[in-house]
Short mmCIF file of C-alpha atoms in Angstrom, two decimals:
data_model
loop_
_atom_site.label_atom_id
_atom_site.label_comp_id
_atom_site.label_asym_id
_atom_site.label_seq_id
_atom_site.Cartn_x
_atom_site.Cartn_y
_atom_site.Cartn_z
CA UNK A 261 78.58 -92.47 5.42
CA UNK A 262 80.12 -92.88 1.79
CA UNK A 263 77.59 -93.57 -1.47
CA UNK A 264 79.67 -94.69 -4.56
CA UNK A 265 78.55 -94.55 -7.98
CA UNK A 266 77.24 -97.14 -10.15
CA UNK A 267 78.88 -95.96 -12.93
CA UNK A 268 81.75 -97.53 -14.03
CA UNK A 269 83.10 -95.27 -16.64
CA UNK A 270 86.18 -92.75 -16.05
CA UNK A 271 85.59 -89.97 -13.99
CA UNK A 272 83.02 -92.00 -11.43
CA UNK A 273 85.35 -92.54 -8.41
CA UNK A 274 85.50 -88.62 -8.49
CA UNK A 275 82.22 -88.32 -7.39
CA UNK A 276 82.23 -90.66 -4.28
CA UNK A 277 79.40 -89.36 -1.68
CA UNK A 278 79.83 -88.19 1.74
CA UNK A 279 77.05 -87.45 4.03
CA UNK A 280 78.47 -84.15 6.26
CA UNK A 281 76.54 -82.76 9.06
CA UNK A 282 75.91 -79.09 10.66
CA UNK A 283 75.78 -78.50 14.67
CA UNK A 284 73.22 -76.59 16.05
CA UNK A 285 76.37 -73.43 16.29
CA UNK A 286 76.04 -73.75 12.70
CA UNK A 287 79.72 -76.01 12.20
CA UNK A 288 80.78 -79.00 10.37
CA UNK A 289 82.91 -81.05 12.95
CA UNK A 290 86.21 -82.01 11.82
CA UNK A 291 89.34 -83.89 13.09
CA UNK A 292 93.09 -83.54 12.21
CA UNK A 293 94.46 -85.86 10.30
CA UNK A 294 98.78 -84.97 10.41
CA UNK A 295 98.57 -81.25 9.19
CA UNK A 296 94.98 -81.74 7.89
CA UNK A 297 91.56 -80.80 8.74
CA UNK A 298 89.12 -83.39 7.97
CA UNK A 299 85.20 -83.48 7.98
CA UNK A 300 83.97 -85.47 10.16
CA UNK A 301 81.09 -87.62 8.49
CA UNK A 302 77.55 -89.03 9.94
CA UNK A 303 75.85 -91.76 9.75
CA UNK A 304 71.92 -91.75 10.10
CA UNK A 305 70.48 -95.24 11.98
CA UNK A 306 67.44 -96.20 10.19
CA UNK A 307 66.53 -98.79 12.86
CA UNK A 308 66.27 -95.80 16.06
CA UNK A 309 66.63 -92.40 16.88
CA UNK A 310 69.42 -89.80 15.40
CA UNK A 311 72.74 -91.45 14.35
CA UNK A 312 76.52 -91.17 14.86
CA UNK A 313 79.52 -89.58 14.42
CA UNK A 314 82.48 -91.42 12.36
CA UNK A 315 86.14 -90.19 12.93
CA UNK A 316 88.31 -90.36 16.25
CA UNK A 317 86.73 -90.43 19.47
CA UNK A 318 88.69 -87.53 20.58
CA UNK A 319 86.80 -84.44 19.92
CA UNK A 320 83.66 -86.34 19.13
CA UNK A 321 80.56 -84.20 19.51
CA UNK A 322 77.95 -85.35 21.63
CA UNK A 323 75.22 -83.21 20.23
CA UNK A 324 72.96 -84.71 17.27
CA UNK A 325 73.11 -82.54 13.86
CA UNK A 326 70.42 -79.88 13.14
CA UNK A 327 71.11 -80.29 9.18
CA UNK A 328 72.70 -83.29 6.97
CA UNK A 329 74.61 -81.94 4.23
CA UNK A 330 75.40 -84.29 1.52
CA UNK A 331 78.37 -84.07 -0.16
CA UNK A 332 80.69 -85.29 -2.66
CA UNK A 333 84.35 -85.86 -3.07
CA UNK A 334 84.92 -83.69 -6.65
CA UNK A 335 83.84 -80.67 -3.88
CA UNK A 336 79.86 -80.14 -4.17
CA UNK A 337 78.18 -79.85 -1.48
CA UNK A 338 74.15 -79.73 -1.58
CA UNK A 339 71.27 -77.67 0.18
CA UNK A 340 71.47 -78.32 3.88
CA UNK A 341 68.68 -80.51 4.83
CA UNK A 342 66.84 -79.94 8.67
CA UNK A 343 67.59 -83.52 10.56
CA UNK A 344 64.46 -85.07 12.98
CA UNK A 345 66.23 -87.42 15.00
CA UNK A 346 62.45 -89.09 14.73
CA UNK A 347 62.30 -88.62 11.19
CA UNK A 348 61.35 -91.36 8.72
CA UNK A 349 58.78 -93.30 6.32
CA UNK A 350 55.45 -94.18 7.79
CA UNK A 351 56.21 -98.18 8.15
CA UNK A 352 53.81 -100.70 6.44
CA UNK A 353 51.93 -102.89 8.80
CA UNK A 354 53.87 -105.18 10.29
CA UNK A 355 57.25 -103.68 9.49
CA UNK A 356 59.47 -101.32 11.34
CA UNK A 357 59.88 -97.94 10.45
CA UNK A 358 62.75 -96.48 8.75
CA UNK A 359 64.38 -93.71 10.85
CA UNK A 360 66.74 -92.22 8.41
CA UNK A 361 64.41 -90.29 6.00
CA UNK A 362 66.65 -87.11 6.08
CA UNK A 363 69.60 -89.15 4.77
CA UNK A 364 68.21 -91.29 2.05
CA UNK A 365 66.92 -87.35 0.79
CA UNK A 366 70.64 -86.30 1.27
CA UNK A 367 71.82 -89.60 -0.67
CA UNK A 368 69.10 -88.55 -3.60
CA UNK A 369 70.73 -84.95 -3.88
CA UNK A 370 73.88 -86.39 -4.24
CA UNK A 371 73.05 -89.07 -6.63
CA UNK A 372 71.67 -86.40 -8.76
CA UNK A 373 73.99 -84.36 -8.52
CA UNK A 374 76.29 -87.62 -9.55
CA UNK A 375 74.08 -88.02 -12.57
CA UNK A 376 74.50 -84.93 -14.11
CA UNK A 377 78.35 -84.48 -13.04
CA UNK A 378 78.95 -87.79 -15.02
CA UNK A 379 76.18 -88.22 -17.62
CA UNK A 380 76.64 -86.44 -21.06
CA UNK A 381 73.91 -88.79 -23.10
CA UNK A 382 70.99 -86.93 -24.26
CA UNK A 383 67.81 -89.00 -22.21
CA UNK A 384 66.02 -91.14 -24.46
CA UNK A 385 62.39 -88.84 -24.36
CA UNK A 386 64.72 -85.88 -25.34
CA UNK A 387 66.17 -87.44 -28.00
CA UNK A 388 62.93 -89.04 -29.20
CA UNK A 389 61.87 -84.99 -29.37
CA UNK A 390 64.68 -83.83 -31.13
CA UNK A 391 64.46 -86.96 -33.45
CA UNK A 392 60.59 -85.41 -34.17
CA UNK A 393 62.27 -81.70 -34.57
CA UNK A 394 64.83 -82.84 -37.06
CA UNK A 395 62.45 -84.65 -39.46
CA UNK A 396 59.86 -81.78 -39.01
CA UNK A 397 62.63 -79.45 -40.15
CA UNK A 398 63.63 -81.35 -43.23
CA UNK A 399 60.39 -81.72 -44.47
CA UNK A 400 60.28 -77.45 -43.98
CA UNK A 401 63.02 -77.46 -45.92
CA UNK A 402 61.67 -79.21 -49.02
CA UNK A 403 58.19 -77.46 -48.73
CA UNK A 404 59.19 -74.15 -47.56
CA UNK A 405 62.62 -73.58 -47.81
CA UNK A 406 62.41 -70.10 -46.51
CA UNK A 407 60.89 -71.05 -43.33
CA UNK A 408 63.54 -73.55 -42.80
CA UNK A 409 65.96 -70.54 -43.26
CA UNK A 410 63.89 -68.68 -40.00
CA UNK A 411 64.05 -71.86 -38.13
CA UNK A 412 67.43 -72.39 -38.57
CA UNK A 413 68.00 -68.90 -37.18
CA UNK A 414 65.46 -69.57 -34.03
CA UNK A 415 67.51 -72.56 -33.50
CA UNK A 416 70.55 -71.37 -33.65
CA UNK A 417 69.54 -68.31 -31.54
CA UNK A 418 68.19 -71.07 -29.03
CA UNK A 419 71.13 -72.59 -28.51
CA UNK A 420 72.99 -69.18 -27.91
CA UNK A 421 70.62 -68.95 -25.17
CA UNK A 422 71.23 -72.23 -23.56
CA UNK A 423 74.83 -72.85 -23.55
CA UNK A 424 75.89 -70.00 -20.54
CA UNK A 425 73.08 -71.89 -18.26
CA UNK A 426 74.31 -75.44 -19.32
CA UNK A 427 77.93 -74.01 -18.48
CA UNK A 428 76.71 -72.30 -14.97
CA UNK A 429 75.08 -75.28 -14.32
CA UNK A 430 77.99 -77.83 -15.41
CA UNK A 431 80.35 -75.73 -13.10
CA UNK A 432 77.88 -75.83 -9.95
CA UNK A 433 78.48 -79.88 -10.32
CA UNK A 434 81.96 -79.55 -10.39
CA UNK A 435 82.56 -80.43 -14.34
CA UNK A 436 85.98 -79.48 -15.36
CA UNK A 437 86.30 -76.75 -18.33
CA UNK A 438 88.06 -80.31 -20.38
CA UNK A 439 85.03 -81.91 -19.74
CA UNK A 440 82.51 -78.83 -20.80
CA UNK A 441 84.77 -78.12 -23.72
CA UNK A 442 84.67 -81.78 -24.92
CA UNK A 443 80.77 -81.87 -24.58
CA UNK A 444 80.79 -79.14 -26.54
CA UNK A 445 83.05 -80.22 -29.82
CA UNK A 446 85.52 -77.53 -28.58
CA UNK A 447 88.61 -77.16 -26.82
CA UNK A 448 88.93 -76.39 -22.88
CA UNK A 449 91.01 -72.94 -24.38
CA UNK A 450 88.44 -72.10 -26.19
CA UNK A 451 84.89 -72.60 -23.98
CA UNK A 452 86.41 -70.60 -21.28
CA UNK A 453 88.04 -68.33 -22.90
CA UNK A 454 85.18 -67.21 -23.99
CA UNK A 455 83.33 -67.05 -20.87
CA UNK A 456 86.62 -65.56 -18.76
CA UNK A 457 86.27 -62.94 -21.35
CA UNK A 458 83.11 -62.44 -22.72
CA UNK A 459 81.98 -60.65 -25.90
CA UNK A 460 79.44 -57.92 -25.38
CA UNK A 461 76.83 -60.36 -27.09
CA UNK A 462 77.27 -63.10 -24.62
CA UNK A 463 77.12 -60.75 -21.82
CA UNK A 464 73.88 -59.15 -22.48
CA UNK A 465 72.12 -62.78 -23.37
CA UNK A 466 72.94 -63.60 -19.51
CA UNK A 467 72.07 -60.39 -18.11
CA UNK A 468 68.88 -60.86 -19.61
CA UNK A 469 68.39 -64.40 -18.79
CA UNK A 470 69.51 -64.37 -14.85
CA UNK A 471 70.00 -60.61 -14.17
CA UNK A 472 73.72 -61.59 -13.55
CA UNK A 473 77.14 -60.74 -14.99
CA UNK A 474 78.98 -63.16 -16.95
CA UNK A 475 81.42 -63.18 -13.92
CA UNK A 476 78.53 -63.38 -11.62
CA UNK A 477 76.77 -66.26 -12.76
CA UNK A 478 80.09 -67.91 -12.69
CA UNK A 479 80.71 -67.39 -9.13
CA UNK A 480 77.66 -67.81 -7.85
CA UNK A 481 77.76 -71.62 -9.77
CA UNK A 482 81.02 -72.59 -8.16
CA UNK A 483 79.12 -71.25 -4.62
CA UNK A 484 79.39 -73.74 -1.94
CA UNK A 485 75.85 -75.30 -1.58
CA UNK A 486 74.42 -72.84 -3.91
CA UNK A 487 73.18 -73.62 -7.15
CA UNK A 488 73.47 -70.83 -10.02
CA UNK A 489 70.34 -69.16 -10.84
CA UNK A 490 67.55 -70.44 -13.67
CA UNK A 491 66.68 -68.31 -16.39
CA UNK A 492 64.09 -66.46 -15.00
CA UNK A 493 63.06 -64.92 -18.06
CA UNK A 494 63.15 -67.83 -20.01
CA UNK A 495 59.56 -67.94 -21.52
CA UNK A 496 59.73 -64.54 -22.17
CA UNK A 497 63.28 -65.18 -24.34
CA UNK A 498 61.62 -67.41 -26.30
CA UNK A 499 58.48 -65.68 -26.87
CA UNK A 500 60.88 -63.07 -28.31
CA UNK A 501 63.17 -65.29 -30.17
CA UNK A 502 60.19 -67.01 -31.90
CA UNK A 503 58.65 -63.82 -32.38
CA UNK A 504 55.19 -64.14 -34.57
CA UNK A 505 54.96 -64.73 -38.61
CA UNK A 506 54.73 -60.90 -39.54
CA UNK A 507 57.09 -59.93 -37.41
CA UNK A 508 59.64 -62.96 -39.19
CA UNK A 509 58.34 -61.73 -42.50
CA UNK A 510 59.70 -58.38 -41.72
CA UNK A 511 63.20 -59.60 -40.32
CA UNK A 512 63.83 -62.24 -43.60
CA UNK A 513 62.64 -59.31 -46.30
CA UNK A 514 65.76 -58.28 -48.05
CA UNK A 515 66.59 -54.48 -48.09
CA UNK A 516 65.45 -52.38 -51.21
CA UNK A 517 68.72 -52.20 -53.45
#
């Protein structure tokens, strides 16, 4: 079974959907295709029990999946999902039910995964709040300048904080280092550069965010079916980096000459 895109704009046909399948030994079944191995996909039947097997007859398993895995063509494949040959939506009355629950979940993995593989706009609520935050900060500016100088620091600091996540988690959905560079208003030389070598400052803000390495969080984001860790310390970051008003009295004092 193939999903495609809605989205029209370069880069979509990249992320073409696949729905995969795992055996109950724990293998995706594949064919050969000249001097290529090939996945073989499935296709879930919403109108009766389990599904089929696309591909060649020859070598066709006769065994129904014990997980769906959804996939994509750009390389991403999602979190294994258990299959019920049974499984579906409780039909209405009067209607027949729909057997292929555990592959319209696979299909919504993938199409989120889609989403934020191919979508760089800032959603509307978000920008609505940063809309707020911006006019909220000028008015600091005209009323209490120095507070606007300790908010532009927290902000700044903020962003320091997000950007290695965004990256993990941009790499985890296959984005190319063009791509992350672009999004970022920097070249691809640049953006991973910086992350292939990292300064000592960059390295400890993800150490203390996921517990990994730079090169860690990296690797485990371009994991097969794995996605990077969160920022498990995340509230406590930010408790920090906002600190409390004494404590941004103190750091904004100038030094006694």
């Amino acid at each position: 079974m193939t999903w495609v895109h809605p989205d029209a704009t370069f880069g979509a046909t990249r992320h073409a959907g696949e729905l995969l399948a795992r055996l109950p030994d724990g293998t995706i079944p594949t064919y050969r295709v000249g001097k290529l191995l090939a996945e073989r996909l499935f296709v879930d039947a919403w109108d009766r029990d389990g599904g089929w097997w696309q591909g060649p007859e020859n070598g066709r398993p006769d065994q129904q999946p014990a997980h769906l895995v959804p996939s994509c063509e750009c390389g991403w494949y999602g979190a294994e999902i258990p299959y019920d040959v049974t499984g579906g939506e409780i039909p209405r009355p009067g209607q027949e039910p729909m057997r292929d629950g555990a592959s319209r979940t696979a299909q919504a993995a993938w199409r989120d995964h889609a989403a934020a593989a191919l979508t760089a706009a800032v959603p509307e609520p978000h920008r609505q709040a940063l809309a707020q935050l911006a006019a909220t900060a000028a008015e600091l500016a005209e009323e209490r300048p120095r507070a606007a100088l300790t908010l532009s620091r927290q902000l700044r600091d903020l962003a320091a904080l997000l950007e290695p996540l965004a990256v993990a988690g941009a790499l985890a959905h296959h984005v190319t280092w063009d791509t992350i560079g672009a999004d970022l208003g920097q070249s691809r030389q640049a953006v991973n550069g910086r992350y292939v070598k990292p300064s000592a400052d960059l390295s400890d803000r993800v150490h203390r965010l996921t517990g990994q390495t730079v090169e860690g969080l990296l690797s485990l984001a371009r994991g097969r079916g794995t996605p990077p860790p969160g920022a498990a310390t995340w509230a406590e970051e930010i408790r920090d980096l906002l600190g409390s008003p004494e404590e941004d009295q103190k750091h904004t004092e100038p030094a006694a000459q």
